[in-house]
XYZ file of C-alpha atoms in Angstrom:
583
model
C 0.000 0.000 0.000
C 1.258 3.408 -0.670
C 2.354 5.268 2.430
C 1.525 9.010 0.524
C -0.859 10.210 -2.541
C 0.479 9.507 -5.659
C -1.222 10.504 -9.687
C 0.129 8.945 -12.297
C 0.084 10.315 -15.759
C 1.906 9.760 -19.164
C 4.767 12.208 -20.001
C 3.656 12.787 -23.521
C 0.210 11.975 -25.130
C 0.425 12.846 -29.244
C -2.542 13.280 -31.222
C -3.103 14.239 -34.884
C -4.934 17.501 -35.610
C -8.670 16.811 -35.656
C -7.945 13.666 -33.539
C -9.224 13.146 -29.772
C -6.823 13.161 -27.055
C -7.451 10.779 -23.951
C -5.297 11.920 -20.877
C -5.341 9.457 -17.998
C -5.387 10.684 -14.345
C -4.478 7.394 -11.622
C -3.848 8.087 -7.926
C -3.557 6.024 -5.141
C -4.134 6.921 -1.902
C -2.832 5.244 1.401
C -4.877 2.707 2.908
C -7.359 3.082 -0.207
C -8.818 6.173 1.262
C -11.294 8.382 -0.594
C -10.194 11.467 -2.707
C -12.067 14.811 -1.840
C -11.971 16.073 -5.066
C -9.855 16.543 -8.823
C -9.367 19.305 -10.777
C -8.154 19.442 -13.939
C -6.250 22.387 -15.256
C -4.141 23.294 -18.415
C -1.601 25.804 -19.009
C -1.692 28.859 -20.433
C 0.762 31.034 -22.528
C 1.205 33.496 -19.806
C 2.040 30.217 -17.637
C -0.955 30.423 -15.846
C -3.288 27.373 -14.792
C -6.849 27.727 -16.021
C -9.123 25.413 -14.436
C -11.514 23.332 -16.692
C -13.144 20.882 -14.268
C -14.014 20.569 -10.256
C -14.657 16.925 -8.953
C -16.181 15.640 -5.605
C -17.880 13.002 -4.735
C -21.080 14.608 -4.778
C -21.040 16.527 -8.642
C -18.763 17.770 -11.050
C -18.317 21.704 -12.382
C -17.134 22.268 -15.638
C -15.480 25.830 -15.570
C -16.284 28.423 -19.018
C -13.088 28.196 -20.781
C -12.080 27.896 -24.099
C -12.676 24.039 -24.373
C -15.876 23.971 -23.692
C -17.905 21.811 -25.496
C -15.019 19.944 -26.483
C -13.675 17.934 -23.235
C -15.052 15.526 -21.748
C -14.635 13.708 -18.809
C -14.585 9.548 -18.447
C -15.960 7.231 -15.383
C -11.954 7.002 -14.872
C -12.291 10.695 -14.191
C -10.028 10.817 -17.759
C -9.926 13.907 -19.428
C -10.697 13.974 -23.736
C -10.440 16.772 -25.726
C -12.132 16.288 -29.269
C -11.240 18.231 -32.379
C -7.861 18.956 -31.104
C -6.112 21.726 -32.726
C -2.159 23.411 -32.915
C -3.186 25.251 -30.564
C -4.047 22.591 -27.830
C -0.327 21.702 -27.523
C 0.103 22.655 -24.118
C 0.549 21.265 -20.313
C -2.461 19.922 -18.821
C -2.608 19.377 -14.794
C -4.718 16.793 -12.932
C -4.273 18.255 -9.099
C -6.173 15.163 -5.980
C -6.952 16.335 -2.561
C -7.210 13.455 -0.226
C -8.215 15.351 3.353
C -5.276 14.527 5.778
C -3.261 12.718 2.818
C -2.837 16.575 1.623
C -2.393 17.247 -2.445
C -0.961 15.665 -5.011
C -0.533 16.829 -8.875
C 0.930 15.664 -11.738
C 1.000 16.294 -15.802
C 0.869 15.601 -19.296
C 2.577 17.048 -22.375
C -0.227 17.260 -25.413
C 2.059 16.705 -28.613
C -0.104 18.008 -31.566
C 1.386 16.597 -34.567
C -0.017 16.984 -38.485
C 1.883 14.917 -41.156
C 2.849 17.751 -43.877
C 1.606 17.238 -47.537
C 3.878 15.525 -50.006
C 6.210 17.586 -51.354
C 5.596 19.608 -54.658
C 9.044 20.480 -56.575
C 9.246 22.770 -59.692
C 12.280 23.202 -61.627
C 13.619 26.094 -63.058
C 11.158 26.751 -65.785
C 14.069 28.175 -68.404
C 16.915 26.456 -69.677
C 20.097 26.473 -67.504
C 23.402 27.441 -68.857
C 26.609 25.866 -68.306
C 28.171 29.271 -68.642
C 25.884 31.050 -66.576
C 27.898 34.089 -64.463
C 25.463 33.323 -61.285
C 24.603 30.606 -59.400
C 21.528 29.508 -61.440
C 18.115 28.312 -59.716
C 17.416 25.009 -60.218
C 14.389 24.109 -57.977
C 11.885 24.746 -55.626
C 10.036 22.816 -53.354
C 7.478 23.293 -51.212
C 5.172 20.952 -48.253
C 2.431 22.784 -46.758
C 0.059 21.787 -43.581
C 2.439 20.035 -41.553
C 3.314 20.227 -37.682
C 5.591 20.925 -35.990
C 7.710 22.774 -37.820
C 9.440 20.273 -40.289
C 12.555 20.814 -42.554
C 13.346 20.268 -45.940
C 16.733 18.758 -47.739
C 17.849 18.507 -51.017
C 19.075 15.314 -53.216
C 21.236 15.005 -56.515
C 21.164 11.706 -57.991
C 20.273 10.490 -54.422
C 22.688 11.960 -52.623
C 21.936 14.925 -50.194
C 23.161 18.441 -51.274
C 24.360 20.771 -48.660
C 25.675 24.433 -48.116
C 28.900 25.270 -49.776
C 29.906 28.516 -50.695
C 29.542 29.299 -54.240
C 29.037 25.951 -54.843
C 25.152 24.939 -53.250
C 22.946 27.454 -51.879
C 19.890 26.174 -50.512
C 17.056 29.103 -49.027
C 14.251 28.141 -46.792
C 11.121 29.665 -46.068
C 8.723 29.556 -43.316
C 5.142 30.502 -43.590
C 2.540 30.148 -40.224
C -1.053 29.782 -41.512
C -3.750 31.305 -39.625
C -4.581 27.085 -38.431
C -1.461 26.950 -36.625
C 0.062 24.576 -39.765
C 3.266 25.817 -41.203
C 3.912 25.582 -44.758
C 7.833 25.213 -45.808
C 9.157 26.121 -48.940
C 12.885 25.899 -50.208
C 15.014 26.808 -53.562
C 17.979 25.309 -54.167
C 20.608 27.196 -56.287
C 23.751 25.129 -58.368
C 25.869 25.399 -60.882
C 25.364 22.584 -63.201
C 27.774 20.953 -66.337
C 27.138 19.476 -68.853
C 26.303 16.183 -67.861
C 23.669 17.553 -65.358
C 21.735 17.215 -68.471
C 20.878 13.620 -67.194
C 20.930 14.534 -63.178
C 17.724 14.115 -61.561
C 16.796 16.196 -58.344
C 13.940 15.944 -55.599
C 13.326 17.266 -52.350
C 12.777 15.630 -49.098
C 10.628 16.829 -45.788
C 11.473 15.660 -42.518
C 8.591 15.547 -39.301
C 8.320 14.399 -35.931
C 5.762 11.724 -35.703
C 5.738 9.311 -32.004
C 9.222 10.434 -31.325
C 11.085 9.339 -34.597
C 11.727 11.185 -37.599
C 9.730 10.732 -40.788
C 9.921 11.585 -44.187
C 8.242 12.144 -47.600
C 10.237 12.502 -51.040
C 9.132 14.326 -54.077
C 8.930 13.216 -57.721
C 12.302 13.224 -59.440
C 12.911 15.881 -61.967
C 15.506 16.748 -64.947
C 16.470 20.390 -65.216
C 16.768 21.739 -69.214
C 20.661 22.657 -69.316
C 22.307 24.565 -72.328
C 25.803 23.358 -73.475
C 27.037 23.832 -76.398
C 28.058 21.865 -79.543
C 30.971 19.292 -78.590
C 30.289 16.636 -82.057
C 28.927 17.412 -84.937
C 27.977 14.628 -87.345
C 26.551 14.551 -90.840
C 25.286 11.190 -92.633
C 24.054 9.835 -95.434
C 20.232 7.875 -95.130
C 19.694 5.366 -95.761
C 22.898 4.100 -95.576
C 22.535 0.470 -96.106
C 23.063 0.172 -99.985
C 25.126 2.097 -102.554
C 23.144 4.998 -103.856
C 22.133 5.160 -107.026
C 19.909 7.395 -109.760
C 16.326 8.057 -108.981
C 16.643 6.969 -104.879
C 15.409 10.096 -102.534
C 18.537 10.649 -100.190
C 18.572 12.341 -97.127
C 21.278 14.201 -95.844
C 20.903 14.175 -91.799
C 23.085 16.810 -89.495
C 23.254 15.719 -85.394
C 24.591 17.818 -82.787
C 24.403 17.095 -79.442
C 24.624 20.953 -78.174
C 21.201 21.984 -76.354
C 19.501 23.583 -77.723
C 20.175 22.726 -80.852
C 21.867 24.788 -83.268
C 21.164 26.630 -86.409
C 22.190 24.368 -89.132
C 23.223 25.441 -92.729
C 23.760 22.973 -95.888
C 26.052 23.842 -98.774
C 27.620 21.557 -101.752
C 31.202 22.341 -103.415
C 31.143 23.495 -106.739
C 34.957 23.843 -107.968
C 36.197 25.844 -105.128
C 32.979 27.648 -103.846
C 30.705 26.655 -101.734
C 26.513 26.611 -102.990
C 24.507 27.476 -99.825
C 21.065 24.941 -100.272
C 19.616 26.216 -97.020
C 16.962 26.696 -98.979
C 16.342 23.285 -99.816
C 16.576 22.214 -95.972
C 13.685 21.577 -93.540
C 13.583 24.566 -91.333
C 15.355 23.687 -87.663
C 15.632 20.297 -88.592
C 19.304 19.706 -89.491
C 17.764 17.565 -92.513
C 18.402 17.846 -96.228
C 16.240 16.061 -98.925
C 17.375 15.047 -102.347
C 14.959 13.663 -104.305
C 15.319 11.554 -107.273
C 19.512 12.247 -107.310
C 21.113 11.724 -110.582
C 25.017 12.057 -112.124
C 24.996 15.324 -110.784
C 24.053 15.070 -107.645
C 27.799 13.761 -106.567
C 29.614 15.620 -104.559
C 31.369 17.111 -101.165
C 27.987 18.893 -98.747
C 29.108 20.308 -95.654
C 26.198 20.855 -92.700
C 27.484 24.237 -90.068
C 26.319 24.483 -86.845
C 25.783 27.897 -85.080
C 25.607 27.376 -81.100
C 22.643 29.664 -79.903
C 23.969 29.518 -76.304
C 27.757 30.771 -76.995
C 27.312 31.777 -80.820
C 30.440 29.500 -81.706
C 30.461 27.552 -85.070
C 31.610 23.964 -86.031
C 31.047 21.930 -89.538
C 31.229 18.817 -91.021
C 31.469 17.068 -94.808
C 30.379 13.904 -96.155
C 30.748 12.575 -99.771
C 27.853 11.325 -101.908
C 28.438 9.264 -104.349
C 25.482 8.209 -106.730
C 26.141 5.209 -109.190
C 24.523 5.479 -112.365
C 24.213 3.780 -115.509
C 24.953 6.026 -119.153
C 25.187 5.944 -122.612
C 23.461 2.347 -123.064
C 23.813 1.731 -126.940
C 23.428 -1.047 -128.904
C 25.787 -1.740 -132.480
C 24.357 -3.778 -135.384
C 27.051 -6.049 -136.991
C 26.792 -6.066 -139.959
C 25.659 -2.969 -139.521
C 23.743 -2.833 -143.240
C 20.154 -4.329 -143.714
C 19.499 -7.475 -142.869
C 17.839 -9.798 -145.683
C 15.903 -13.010 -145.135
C 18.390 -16.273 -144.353
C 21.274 -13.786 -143.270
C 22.927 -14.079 -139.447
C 23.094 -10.431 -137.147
C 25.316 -10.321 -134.300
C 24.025 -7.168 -131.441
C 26.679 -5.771 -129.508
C 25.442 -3.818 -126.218
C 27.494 -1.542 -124.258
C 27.485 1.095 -121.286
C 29.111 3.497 -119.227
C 28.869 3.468 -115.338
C 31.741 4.266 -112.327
C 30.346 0.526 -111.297
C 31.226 -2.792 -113.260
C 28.439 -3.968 -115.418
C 26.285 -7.261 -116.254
C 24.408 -7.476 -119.572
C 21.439 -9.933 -120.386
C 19.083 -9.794 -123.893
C 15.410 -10.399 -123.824
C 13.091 -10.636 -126.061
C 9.996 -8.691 -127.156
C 7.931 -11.079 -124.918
C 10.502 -10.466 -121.989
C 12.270 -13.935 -122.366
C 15.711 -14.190 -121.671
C 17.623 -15.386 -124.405
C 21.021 -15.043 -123.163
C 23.681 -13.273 -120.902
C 26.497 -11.152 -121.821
C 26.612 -8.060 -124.145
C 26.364 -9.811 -127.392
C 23.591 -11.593 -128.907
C 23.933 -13.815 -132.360
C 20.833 -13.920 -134.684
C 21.092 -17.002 -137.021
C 18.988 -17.660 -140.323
C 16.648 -14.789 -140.442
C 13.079 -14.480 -141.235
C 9.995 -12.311 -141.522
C 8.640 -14.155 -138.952
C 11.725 -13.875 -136.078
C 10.926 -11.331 -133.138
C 12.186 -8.481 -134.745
C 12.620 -6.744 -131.109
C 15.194 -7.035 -128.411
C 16.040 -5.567 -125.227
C 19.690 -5.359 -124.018
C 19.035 -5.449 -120.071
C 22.462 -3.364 -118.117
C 22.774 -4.105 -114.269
C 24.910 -2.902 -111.654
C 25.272 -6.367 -109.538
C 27.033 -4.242 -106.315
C 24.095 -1.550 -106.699
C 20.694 -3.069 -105.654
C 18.176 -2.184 -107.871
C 20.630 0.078 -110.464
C 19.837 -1.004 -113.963
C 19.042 0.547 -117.200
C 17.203 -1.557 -120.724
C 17.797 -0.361 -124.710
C 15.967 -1.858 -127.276
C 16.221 -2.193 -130.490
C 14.788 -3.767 -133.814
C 15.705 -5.810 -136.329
C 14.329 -5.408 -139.566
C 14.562 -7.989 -142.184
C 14.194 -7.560 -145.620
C 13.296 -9.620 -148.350
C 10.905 -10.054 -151.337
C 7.347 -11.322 -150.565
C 6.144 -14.408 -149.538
C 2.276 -15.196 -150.109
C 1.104 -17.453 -146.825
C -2.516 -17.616 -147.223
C -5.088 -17.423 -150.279
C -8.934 -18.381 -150.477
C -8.696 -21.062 -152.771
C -10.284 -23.011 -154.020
C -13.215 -21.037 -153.202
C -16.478 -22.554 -154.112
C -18.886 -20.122 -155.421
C -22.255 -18.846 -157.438
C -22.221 -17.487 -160.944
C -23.402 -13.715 -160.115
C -22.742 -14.222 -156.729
C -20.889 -11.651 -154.882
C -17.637 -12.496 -152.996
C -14.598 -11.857 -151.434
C -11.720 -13.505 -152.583
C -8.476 -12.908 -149.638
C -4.601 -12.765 -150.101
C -1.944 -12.867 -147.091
C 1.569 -12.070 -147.599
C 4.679 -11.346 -145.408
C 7.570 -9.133 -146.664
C 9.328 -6.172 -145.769
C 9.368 -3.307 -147.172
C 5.928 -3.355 -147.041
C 4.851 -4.590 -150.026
C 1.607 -3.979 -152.759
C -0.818 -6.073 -153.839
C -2.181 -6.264 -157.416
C -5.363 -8.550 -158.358
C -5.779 -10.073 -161.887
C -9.347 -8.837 -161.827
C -11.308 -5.576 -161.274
C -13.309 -5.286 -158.185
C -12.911 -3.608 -154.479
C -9.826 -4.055 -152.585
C -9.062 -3.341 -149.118
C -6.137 -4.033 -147.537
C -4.957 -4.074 -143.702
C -2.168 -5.222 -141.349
C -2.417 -8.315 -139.106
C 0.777 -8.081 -137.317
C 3.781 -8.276 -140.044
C 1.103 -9.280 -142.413
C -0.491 -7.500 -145.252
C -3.544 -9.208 -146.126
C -6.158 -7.825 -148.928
C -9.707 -8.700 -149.703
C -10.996 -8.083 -153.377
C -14.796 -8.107 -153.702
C -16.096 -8.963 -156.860
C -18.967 -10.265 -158.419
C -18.514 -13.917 -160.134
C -18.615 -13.931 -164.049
C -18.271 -16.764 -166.238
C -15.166 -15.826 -167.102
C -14.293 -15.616 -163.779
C -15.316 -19.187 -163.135
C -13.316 -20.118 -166.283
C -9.810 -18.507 -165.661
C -9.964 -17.622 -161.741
C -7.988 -14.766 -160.255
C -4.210 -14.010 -159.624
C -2.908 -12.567 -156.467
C 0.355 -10.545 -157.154
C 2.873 -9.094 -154.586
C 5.531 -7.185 -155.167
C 7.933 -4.873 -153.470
C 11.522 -3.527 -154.408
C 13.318 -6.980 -153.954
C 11.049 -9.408 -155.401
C 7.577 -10.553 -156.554
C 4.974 -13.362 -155.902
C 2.180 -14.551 -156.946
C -0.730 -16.777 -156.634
C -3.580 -18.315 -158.133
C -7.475 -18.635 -156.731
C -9.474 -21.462 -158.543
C -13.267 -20.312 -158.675
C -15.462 -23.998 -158.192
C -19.111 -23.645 -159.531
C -21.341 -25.071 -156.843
C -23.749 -26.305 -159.048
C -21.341 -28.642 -160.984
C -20.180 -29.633 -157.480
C -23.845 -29.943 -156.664
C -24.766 -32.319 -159.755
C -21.579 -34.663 -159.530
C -23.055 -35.165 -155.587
C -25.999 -36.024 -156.914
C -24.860 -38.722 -159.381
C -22.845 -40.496 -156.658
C -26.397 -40.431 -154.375
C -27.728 -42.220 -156.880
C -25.224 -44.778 -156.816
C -24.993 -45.686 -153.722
C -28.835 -46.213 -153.230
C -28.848 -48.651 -156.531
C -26.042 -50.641 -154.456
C -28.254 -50.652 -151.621
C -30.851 -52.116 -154.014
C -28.768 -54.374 -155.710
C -27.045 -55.858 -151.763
C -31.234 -56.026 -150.818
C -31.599 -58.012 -153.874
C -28.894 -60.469 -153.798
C -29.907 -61.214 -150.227
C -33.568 -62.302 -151.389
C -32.136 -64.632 -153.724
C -30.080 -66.357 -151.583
C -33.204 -67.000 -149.269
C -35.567 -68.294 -151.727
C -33.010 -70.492 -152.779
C -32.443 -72.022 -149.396
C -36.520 -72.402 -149.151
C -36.518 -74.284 -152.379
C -33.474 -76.764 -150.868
C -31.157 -75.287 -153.315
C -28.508 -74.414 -150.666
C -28.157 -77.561 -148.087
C -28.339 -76.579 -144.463
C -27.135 -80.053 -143.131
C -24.143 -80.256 -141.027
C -22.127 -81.298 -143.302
C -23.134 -78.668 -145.496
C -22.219 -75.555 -142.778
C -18.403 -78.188 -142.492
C -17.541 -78.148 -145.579
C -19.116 -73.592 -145.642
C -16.795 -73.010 -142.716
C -13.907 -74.701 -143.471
C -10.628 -72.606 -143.609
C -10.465 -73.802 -147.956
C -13.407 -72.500 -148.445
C -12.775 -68.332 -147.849
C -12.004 -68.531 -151.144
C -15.331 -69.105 -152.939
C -16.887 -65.999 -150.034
C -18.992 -64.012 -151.741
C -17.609 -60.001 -152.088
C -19.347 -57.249 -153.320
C -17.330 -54.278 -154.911
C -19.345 -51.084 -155.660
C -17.008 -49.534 -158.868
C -19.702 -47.812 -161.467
C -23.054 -48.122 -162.900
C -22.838 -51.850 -164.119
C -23.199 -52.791 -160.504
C -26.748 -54.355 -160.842
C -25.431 -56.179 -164.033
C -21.763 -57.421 -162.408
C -23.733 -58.592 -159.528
C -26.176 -60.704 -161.072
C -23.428 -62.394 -163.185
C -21.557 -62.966 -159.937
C -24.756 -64.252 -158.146
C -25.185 -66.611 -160.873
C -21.543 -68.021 -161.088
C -21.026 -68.441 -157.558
C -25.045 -70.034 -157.227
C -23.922 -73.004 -159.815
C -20.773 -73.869 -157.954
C -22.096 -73.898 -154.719
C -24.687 -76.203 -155.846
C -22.351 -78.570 -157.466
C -20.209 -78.930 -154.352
C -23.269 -79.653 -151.907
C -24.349 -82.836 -154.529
């Protein structure tokens, strides 16, 4: 038991703003006796203890302060204050009278604590220059509703920054709000390099939270430095195959100054220098060339003016663009060509490459590689057109084609007439002539009527229209052809369909009197057989179907208009024999 009054109360009670704060009050008396009454008191700034409640046994006073309406009191006689606030961070005092035990006291610290907002940063909203005179800005950073009072550090790459003269100059600010909440700001000035370019910064603020030190870290953030040109470069795209005539090249300048510098194109002409800024996308440090040809070789240079310290650097790159020239093709011999004669084509080129040649014909068949071609045995009829096909193999895609034409002469040749051509006295027709030659040839007809003549291919074909005379149908027409190295010529017969017609008639006739004559024979044989002329027996069909006896077979030959006669007479002669051998 204790021997004298004792309260016990925690040192410290902490409590987030807007939170409720529960302060305990224990005592013990000796020998368990009764208190008389509590009181509980805080502190005020002037140091001064302002009572907020009076407790005996029989009621309990709540005093008019400040609190009001926002303590409370517990069956433990604890005190709670609601809605605390900054402002509640102060002592508060639980005082116990115990009659002859006398009076005890004791207190508690109320820690108000609010964690601070996360931390915005904002870098420096210009670019930064390497050669800047000052120490530049580079950030600022700011947390705001925190307490206490927290602080805020600074962090390069992850490593803290701190104070140095000339070198890091970090400025903090402190602002109360009218809630008791502070709000901390701080700006950090260094001077930066060039390979801050990649550095990343962020702030960090520090608070007291249940005796230990917390923290809460910004976003990380790049800060836009200038620095000027160190390399320029200047290449050729696409740069994966040889150039050649007709691609679209572009010519692309890189610098890696920030920003990036004005750039300038120009090509060398003898010993001057053609400015094609002209050409050039604007602030783009890119040059098109479309479609390059011959002429497009050459030395370009790309300049670079730095913005940030006005100093100038340049670089060159050749272009070479492969071409293909002067394709010709020579004739050997080189006179004209007749019908049955040989040709040998010769193709040739000019390029800074080497060259492969391959000949094609007018269909697009390959016929053979290498520059020459040999034409053997000539006709009207051989493709007269060939292409000589020159390719670059080490430029992709670089090739040029030439054709030519072979003409061969010779004197006509007459490949197709309409005869014979069966016809109509007084009927009107059209009699047709086809001939190949070259030079192109005439036609001349034998006859008067209308020509008309047309090409089919290397053909000349005409078509006379005429009416059909007697004399016509007695002589028939000549088809002549002629040009300076020869003629030709032709003959149409003229058949009269009616002659035609009556000869087909005649040979109707004979073939249905054979029909007669076969149907004739055949009833003769049977009524012989019915009058037991001809012998059925079995010997009879032996001695019929023996292998001997093919020779006596009956055959009937259909050769003019004696058939009926010949037949009989055979009938007869074969009839007698027959019967002799069956008696």
């Amino acid at each position: 038991a204790a021997s004298k009054l004792e309260i016990s109360m925690p040192a410290v009670v902490e409590v987030e703003v807007g939170g409720t704060a529960r302060i305990e009050c224990n005592f013990y008396t000796p020998e368990n006796a009764s208190y008389t009454y509590i009181d509980w008191f805080y502190i005020d700034r002037s140091n001064r203890q302002v009572r907020l409640f009076h407790i005996t046994a029989s009621e309990t006073v709540e005093d008019n302060t400040d609190y009001k309406n926002r303590v409370l009191l517990g069956q433990d006689k604890a005190l709670s204050i609601s809605a605390v606030t900054v402002q509640d961070a102060r002592t508060f005092v639980c005082q116990v009278g115990a009659g002859s035990y006398g009076v005890g006291e004791n207190s508690t610290e109320l820690s108000v604590y609010k964690v601070p907002n996360n931390p915005e940063i904002k870098p420096s909203s210009g670019g930064i220059s390497v050669h800047s005179p000052e120490i530049p800005e580079i950030a600022k950073c700011e947390s705001k509703n925190s307490f206490p009072l927290p602080n805020i550090t600074w962090h390069k790459n992850g490593e803290e920054l701190h104070d140095q003269e000339n070198q890091v100059v970090i400025k903090p600010t402190v602002t109360r709000e009218s809630s008791g909440l502070y709000t901390v700001s701080s700006t950090l000035y260094a001077p930066v390099t060039r390979d801050d370019r990649l550095s990343q910064y962020h702030c960090t603020v520090h608070y007291w939270l249940q005796g230990q030190i917390r923290s809460l870290e910004s976003q990380k953030v790049k800060v836009n430095i200038f620095y000027p040109v160190e390399t320029l470069k200047l290449r050729v795209s696409p740069s994966s195959a040889p150039v050649k005539e007709g691609d679209n090249v572009t010519l692309v300048c890189e610098a890696d100054g920030n920003p990036p510098p004005i750039f300038t194109f120009f090509k060398k002409n003898l010993d001057e220098w053609q400015d094609l800024s002209s050409l050039a996308e604007p602030n783009s440090g890119v040059l098109n060339l479309p479609e390059v040809n011959k002429s497009s070789s050459g030395t370009y240079k790309c300049q670079s003016l730095d913005l940030d310290d006005m100093t100038e650097k340049e670089e060159a790159v050749d272009l070479v663009v492969n071409y293909i020239e002067g394709v010709h093709v020579k004739m050997e011999p080189s006179s004209t060509v007749r019908e049955g004669e040989s040709v040998k084509l010769i193709c040739d080129a000019h390029s800074p490459v080497s060259l492969q040649y391959q000949w094609r014909d007018e269909k697009g068949k390959k016929l053979v590689e290498g520059s020459q071609l040999f034409l053997n045995n000539l006709t009207f009829e051989t493709s007269n057109t060939f292409s000589c096909k020159v390719m670059a193999p080490s430029v992709p895609g670089l090739e040029q084609s030439k054709k030519v034409s072979v003409a061969v002469e010779g004197k006509p040749r007459i490949v197709a007439i309409s005869s014979p051509l069966y016809v109509r006295q007084d009927e009107v027709v059209n009699l047709t002539c086809k001939a190949i030659a070259f030079p192109r040839p005439t036609v001349h007809w034998s006859i008067n009527g209308t020509a008309h003549e047309y090409m089919d291919n290397q053909h000349i074909a005409s078509n006379l229209t005429v009416r059909v005379s007697h004399d016509l149908l007695q002589a028939g027409a000549m088809c002549r052809v002629s040009n300076k190295l020869g003629v030709s010529e032709k003959h149409i017969q003229l058949v009269d369909q009616k002659s035609t017609a009556e000869s087909q008639g005649v040979i109707i006739v004979a073939i249905i009197v054979a029909i007669l004559v076969v149907a004739v024979l055949g009833a003769v044989i049977y009524f012989l057989h019915k009058k037991g002329k001809i012998p059925c027996g079995r010997a009879g069909k032996q001695d019929i179907t023996k292998p001997e006896a093919r020779k006596d077979k009956i055959v009937v030959e259909v050769k003019s208009d004696k058939l009926s006669e010949e037949a009989g007479l055979l009938q007869g002669a074969n009839g007698d024999k027959r019967a002799a051998a069956d008696q």
